[in-house]
Tab-separated table of C-alpha atoms in Angstrom:
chain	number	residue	atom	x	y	z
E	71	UNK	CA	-55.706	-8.747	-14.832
E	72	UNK	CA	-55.948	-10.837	-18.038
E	73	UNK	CA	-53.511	-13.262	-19.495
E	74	UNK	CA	-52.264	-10.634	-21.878
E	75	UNK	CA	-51.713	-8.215	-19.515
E	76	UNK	CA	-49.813	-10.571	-17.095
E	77	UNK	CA	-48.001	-11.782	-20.176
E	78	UNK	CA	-46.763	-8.302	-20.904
E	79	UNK	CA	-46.043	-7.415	-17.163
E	80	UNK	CA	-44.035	-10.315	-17.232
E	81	UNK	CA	-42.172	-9.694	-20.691
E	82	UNK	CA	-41.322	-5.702	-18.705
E	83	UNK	CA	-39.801	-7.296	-15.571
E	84	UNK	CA	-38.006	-9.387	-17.790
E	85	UNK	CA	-36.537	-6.781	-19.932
E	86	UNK	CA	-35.774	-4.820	-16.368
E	87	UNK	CA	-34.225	-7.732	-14.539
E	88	UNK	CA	-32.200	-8.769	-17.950
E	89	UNK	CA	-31.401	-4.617	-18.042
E	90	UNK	CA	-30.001	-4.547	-14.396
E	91	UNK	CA	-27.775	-7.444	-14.758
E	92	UNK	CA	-26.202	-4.660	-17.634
E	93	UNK	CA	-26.664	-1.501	-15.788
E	94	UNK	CA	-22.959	0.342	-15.537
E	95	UNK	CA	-21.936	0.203	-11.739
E	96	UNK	CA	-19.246	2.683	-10.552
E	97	UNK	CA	-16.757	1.033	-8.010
E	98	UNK	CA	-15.020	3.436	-5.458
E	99	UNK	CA	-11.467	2.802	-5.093
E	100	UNK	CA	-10.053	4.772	-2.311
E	101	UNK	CA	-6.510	5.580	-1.500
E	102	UNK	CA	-4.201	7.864	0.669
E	103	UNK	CA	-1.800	8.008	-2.006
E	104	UNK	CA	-1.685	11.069	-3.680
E	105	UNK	CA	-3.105	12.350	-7.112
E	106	UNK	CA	-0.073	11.825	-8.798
E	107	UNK	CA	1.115	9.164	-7.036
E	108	UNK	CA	2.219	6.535	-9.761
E	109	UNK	CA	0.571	4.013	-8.168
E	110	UNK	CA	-2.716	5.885	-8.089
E	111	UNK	CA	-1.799	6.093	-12.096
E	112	UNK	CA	-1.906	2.537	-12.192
E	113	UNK	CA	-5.523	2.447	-10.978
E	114	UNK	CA	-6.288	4.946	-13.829
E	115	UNK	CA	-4.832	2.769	-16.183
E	116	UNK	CA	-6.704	0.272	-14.661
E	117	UNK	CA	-10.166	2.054	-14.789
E	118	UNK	CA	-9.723	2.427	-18.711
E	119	UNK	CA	-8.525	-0.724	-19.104
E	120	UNK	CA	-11.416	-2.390	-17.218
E	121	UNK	CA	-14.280	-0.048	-18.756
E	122	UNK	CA	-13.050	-1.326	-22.112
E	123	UNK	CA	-13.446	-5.134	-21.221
E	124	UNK	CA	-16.422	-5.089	-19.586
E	125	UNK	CA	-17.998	-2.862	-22.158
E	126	UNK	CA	-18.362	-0.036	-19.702
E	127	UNK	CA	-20.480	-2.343	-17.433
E	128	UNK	CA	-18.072	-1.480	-14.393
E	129	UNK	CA	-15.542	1.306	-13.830
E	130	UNK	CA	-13.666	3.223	-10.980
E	131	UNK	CA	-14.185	6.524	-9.207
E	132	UNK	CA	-11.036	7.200	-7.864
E	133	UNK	CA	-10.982	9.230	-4.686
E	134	UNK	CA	-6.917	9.932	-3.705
E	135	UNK	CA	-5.048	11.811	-1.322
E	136	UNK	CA	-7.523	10.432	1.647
E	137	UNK	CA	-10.162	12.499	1.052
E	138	UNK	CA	-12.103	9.653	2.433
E	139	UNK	CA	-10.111	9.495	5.673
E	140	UNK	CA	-6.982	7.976	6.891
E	141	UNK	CA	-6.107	3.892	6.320
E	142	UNK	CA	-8.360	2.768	8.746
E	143	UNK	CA	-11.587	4.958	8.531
E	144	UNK	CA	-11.043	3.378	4.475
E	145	UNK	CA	-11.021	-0.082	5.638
E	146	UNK	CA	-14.089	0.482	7.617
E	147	UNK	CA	-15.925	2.058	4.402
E	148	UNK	CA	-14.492	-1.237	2.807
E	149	UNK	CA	-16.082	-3.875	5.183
E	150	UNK	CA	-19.187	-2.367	5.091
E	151	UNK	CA	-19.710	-1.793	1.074
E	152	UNK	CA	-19.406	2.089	1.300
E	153	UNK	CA	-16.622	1.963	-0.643
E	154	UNK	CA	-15.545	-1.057	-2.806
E	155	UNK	CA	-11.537	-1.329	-3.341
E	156	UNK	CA	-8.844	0.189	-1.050
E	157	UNK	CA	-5.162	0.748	-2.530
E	158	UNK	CA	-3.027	0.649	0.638
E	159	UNK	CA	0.295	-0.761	1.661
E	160	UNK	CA	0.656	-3.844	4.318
E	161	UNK	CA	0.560	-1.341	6.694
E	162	UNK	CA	-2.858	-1.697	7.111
E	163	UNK	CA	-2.649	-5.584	8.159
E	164	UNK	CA	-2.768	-3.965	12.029
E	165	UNK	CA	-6.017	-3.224	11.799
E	166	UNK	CA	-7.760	-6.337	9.983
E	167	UNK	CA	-4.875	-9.113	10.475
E	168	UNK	CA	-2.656	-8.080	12.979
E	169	UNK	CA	-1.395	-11.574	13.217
E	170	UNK	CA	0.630	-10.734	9.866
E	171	UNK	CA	1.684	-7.461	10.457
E	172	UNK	CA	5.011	-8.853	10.344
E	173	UNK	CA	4.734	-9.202	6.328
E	174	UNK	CA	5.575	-5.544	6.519
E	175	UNK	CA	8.518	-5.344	8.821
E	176	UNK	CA	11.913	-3.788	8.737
E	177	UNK	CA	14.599	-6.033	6.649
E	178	UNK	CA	12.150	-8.994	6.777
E	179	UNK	CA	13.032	-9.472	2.969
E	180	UNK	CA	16.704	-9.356	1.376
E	181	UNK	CA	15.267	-8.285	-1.752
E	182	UNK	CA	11.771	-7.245	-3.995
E	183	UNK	CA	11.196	-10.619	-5.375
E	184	UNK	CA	11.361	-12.454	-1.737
E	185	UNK	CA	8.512	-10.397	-0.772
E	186	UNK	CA	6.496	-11.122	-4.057
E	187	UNK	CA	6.858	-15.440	-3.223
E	188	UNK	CA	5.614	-14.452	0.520
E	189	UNK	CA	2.177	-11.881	-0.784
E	190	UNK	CA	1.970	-14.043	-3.683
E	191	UNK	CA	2.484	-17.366	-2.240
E	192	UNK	CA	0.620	-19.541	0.500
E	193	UNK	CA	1.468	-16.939	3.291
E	194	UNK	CA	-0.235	-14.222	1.547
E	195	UNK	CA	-3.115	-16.438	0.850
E	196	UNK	CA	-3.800	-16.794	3.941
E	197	UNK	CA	-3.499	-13.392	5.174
E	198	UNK	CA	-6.699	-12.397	2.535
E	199	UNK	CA	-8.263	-15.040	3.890
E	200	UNK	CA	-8.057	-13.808	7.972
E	201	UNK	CA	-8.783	-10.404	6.558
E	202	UNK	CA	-11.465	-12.408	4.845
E	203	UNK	CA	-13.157	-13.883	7.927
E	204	UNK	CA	-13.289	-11.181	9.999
E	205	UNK	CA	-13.723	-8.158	7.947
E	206	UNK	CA	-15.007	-9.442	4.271
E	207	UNK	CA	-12.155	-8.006	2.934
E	208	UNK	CA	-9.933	-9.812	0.713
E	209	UNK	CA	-6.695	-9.134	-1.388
E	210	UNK	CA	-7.449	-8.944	-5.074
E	211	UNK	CA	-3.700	-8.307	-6.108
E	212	UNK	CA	-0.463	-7.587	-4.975
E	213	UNK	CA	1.590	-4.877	-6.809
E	214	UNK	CA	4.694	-2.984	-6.671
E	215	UNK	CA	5.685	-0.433	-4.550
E	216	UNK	CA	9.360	-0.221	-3.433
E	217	UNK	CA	11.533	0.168	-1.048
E	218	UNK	CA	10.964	2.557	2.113
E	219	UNK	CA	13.314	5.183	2.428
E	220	UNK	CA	13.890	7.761	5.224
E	221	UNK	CA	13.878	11.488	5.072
E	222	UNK	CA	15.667	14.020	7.981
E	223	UNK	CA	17.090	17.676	7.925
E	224	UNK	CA	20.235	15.698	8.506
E	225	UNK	CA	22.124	12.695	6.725
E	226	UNK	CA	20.911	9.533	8.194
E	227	UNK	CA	23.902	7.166	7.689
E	228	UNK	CA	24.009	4.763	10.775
E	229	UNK	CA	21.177	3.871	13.261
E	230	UNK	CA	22.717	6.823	16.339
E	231	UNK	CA	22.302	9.234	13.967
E	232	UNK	CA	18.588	8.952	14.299
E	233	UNK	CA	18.737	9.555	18.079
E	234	UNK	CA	16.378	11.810	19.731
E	235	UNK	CA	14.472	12.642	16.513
E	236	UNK	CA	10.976	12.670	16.613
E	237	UNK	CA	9.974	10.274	13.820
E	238	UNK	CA	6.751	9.975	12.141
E	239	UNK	CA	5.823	5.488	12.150
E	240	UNK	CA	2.935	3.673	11.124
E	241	UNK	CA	2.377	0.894	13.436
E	242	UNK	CA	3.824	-0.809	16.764
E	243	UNK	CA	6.655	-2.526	15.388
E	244	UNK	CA	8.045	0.130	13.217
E	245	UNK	CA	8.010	2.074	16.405
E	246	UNK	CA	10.003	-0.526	18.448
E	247	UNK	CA	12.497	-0.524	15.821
E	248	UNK	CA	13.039	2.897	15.288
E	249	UNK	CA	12.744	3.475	19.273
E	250	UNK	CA	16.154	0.868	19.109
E	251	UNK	CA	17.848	2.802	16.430
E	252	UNK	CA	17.177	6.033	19.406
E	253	UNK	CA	14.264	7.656	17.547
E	254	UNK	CA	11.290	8.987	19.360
E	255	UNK	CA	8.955	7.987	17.161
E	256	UNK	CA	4.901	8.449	17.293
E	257	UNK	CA	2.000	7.779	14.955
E	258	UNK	CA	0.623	10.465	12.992
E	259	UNK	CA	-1.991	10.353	9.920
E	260	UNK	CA	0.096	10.928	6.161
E	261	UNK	CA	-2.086	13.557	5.563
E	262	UNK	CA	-0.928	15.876	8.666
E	263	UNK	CA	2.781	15.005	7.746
E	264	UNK	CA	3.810	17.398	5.603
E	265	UNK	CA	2.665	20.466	7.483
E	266	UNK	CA	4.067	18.684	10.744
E	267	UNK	CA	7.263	18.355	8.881
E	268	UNK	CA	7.229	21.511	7.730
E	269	UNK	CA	6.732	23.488	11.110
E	270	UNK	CA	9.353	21.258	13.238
E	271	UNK	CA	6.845	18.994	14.994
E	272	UNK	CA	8.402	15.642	13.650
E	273	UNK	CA	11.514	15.787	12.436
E	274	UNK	CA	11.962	12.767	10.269
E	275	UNK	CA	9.887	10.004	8.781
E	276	UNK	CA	10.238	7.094	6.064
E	277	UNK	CA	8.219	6.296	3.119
E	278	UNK	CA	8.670	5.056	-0.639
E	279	UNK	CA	10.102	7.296	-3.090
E	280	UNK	CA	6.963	8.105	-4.877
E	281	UNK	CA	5.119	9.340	-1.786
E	282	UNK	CA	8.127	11.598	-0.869
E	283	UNK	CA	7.820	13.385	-4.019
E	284	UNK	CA	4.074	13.427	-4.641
E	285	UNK	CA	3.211	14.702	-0.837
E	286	UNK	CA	6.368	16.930	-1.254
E	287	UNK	CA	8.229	15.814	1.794
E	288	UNK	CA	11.395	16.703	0.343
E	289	UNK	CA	10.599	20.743	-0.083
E	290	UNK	CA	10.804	20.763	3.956
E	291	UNK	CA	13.556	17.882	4.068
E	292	UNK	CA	16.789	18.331	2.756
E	293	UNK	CA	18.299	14.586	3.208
E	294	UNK	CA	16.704	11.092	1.594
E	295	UNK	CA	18.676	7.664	3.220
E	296	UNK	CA	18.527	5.106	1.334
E	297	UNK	CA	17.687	2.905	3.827
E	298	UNK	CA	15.714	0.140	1.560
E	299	UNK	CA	14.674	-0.815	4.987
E	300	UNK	CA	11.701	-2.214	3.580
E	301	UNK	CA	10.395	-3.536	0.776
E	302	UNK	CA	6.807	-2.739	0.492
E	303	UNK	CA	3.647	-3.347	-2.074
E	304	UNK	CA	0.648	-1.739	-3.208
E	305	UNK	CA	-2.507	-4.249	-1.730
E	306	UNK	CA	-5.433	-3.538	-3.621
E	307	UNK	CA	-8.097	-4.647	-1.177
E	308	UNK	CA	-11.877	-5.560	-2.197
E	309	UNK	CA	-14.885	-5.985	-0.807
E	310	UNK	CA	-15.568	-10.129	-0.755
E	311	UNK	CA	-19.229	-9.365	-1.818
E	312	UNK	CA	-18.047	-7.119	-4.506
E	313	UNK	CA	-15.926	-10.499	-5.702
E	314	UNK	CA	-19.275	-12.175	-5.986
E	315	UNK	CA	-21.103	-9.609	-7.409
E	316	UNK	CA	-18.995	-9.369	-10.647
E	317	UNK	CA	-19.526	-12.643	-11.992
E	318	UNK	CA	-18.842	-13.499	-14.864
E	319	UNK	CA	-17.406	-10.273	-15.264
E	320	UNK	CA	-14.573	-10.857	-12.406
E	321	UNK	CA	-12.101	-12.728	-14.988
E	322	UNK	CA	-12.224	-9.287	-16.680
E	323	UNK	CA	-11.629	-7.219	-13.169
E	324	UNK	CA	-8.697	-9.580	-12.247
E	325	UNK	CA	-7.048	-9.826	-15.842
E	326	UNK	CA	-7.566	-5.923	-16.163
E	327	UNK	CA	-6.008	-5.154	-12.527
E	328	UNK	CA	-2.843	-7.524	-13.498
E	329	UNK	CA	-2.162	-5.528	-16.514
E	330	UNK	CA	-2.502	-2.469	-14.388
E	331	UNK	CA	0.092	-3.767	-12.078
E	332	UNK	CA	2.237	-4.614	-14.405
E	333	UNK	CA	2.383	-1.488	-16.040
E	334	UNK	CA	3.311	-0.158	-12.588
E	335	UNK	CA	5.749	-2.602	-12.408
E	336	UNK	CA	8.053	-0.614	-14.788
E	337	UNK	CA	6.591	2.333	-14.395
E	338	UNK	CA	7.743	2.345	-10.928
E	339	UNK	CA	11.856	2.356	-12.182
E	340	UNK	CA	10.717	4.888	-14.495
E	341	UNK	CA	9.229	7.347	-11.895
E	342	UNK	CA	11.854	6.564	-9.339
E	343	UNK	CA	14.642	7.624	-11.997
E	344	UNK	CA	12.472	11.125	-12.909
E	345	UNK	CA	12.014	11.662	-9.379
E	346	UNK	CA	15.421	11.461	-8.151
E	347	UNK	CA	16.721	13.614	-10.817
E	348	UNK	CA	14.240	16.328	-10.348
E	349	UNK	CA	14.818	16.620	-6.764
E	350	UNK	CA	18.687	17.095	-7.406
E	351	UNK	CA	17.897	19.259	-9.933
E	352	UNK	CA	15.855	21.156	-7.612
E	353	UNK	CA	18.539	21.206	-4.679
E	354	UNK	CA	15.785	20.861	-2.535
E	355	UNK	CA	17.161	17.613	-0.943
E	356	UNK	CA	19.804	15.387	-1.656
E	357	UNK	CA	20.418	11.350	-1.414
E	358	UNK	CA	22.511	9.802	1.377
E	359	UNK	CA	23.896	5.964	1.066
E	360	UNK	CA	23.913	4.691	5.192
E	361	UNK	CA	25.523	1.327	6.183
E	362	UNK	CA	22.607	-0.701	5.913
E	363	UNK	CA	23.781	-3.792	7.487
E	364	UNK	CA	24.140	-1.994	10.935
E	365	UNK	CA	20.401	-0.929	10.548
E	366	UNK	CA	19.830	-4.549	9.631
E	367	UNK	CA	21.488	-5.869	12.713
E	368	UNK	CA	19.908	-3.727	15.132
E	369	UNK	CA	16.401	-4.349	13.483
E	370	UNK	CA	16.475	-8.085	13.694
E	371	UNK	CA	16.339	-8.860	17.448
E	372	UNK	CA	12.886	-6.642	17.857
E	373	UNK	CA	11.432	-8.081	14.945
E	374	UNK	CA	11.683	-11.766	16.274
E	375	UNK	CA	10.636	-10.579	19.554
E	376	UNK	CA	7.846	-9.091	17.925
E	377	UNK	CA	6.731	-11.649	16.125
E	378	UNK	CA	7.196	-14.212	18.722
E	379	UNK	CA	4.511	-12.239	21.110
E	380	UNK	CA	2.221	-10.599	18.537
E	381	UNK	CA	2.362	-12.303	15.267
E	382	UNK	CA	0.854	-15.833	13.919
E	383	UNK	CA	2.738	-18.678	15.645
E	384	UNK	CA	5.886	-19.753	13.105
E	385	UNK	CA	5.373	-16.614	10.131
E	386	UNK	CA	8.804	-15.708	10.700
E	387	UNK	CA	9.960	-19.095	10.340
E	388	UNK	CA	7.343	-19.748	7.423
E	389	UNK	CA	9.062	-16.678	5.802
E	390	UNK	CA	12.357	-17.158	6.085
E	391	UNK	CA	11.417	-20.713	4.327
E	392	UNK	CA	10.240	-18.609	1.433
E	393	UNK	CA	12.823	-16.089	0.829
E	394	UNK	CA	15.825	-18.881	1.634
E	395	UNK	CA	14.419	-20.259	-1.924
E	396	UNK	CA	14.068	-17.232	-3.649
């Protein structure tokens, strides 16, 4: 090969290595949240907003409604690149940090903003990085979700009123807790709840507004408590080699994803509001106020025995730190 020909070899790889550093990647973001789940709308928003900065360099294919599989099959997909961004809830914390499950636990938090210091804060910094170290998966943001409400053929308005329904929970705790309030509860994947719902197998479960309406819980539930008996958030988990692999790109991911979740921020009130109205509209189901303090009271005790056995040594503590100055 002569010098000219090696020159111009050269110049091609050149031109290819310079083109794949530009070549438009697709990102799969998968979620269990349904289609028109507004928090699945924020990742749209998101996708549009991020194709824009980036000059259509990177964008999302979003797969909802867990057509990839349940929470954990996704976090699997996640750790090992075959997908690249989960939207979840803390939920999912049992399966990659179970030593802060807690984050997610009933009446942990007096209010929203107490839960934003904790995912936002030190605390949630360190959760990413556990997930981090044994999964390389990390937390890219934290967003808003809402409170957790709870949905029967029956009004829910004091912890005995629960007792001896089978109830639909997502992870130990929540089961010790709603075994005190005299539940039976057992696990069951969100997408087999509705149909379980609907022919009698469980009789009650709890979930944020938004995924009552947009799995349609309430069409074979007639009562929603207004439990609030936790205050959850939308994790949007990423791949850690994904993190690296954007590059100078990434402030444009992270500014783009904030804007998203901000947008869901009020868009979450908004929905809420159109939500509840529809479903009275409807007739299909109506809204219950329970004493929440009695839930509150009974909750407590398990949760600190809980965390005492099965969480990180102090979170409770380290959290109550947090919300007592917020």
């Amino acid at each position: 090969m002569n010098a000219k020909t090696k020159a111009g070899l050269g110049l091609t790889v050149g031109l290819m290595l310079m083109a794949g550093t530009a070549t438009a990647r697709t990102l799969t973001l998968g979620t269990v949240y349904g289609a028109r789940d507004v928090s699945t709308q924020a990742m749209e928003h998101w996708n549009e907003a991020l194709s824009e900065a980036t000059e259509g360099r990177w964008s999302l294919s979003i797969v909802p409604g867990g057509t990839l599989g349940g929470d954990r099959e996704m976090l699997q997909q996640l750790s090992t690149g075959e997908i690249d961004i989960n939207l979840s809830s803390p939920v999912v914390m049992q399966y990659v940090a179970p030593q802060y499950q807690c984050l997610e636990a009933e009446y942990i938090y007096d209010s929203e903003e107490q839960g934003f210091a904790v995912w936002r804060g030190d605390i949630g910094k360190a959760a990413s990085q556990a997930m981090k170290d044994a999964h390389g998966i990390e937390i890219a943001a934290v967003g808003r979700r809402g409170a957790r409400l709870v949905t029967a053929n029956k009004p829910i308005l004091k912890p005995e009123d629960l007792a001896g329904l089978k109830f639909r929970v997502t992870n130990n705790l929540r089961s010790e807790v709603f075994a005190a309030y005299g539940a039976q509860p057992a696990p069951l994947p969100l997408s087999e709840l509705y149909g379980a719902l609907r022919q009698g197998v469980f009789d009650a479960q709890e979930n944020p507004l938004s995924t009552i309406f947009s799995l349609r819980f309430h069409e074979v539930q007639s009562h929603i408590s207004e439990t609030n008996h936790i205050w959850t958030y939308n994790l949007v988990l990423t791949n850690s080699d994904l993190m690296e692999e954007l590059g100078e790109d990434r402030a444009a991911f992270e500014s783009t994803l904030a804007q998203s979740l901000e947008w869901l921020y009020t868009a979450i009130d908004e929905e809420n509001a159109r939500i509840r109205a529809e479903i009275e509209a409807s007739g299909s189901a109506v809204f219950d106020k329970p004493d929440t303090q009695a839930f509150r009271d009974a909750a407590r005790p398990i949760l600190a025995a809980y965390a005492e056995e099965s969480c990180a040594p102090g979170l409770l503590d380290a959290v109550d730190a947090v919300t007592a100055s917020n």
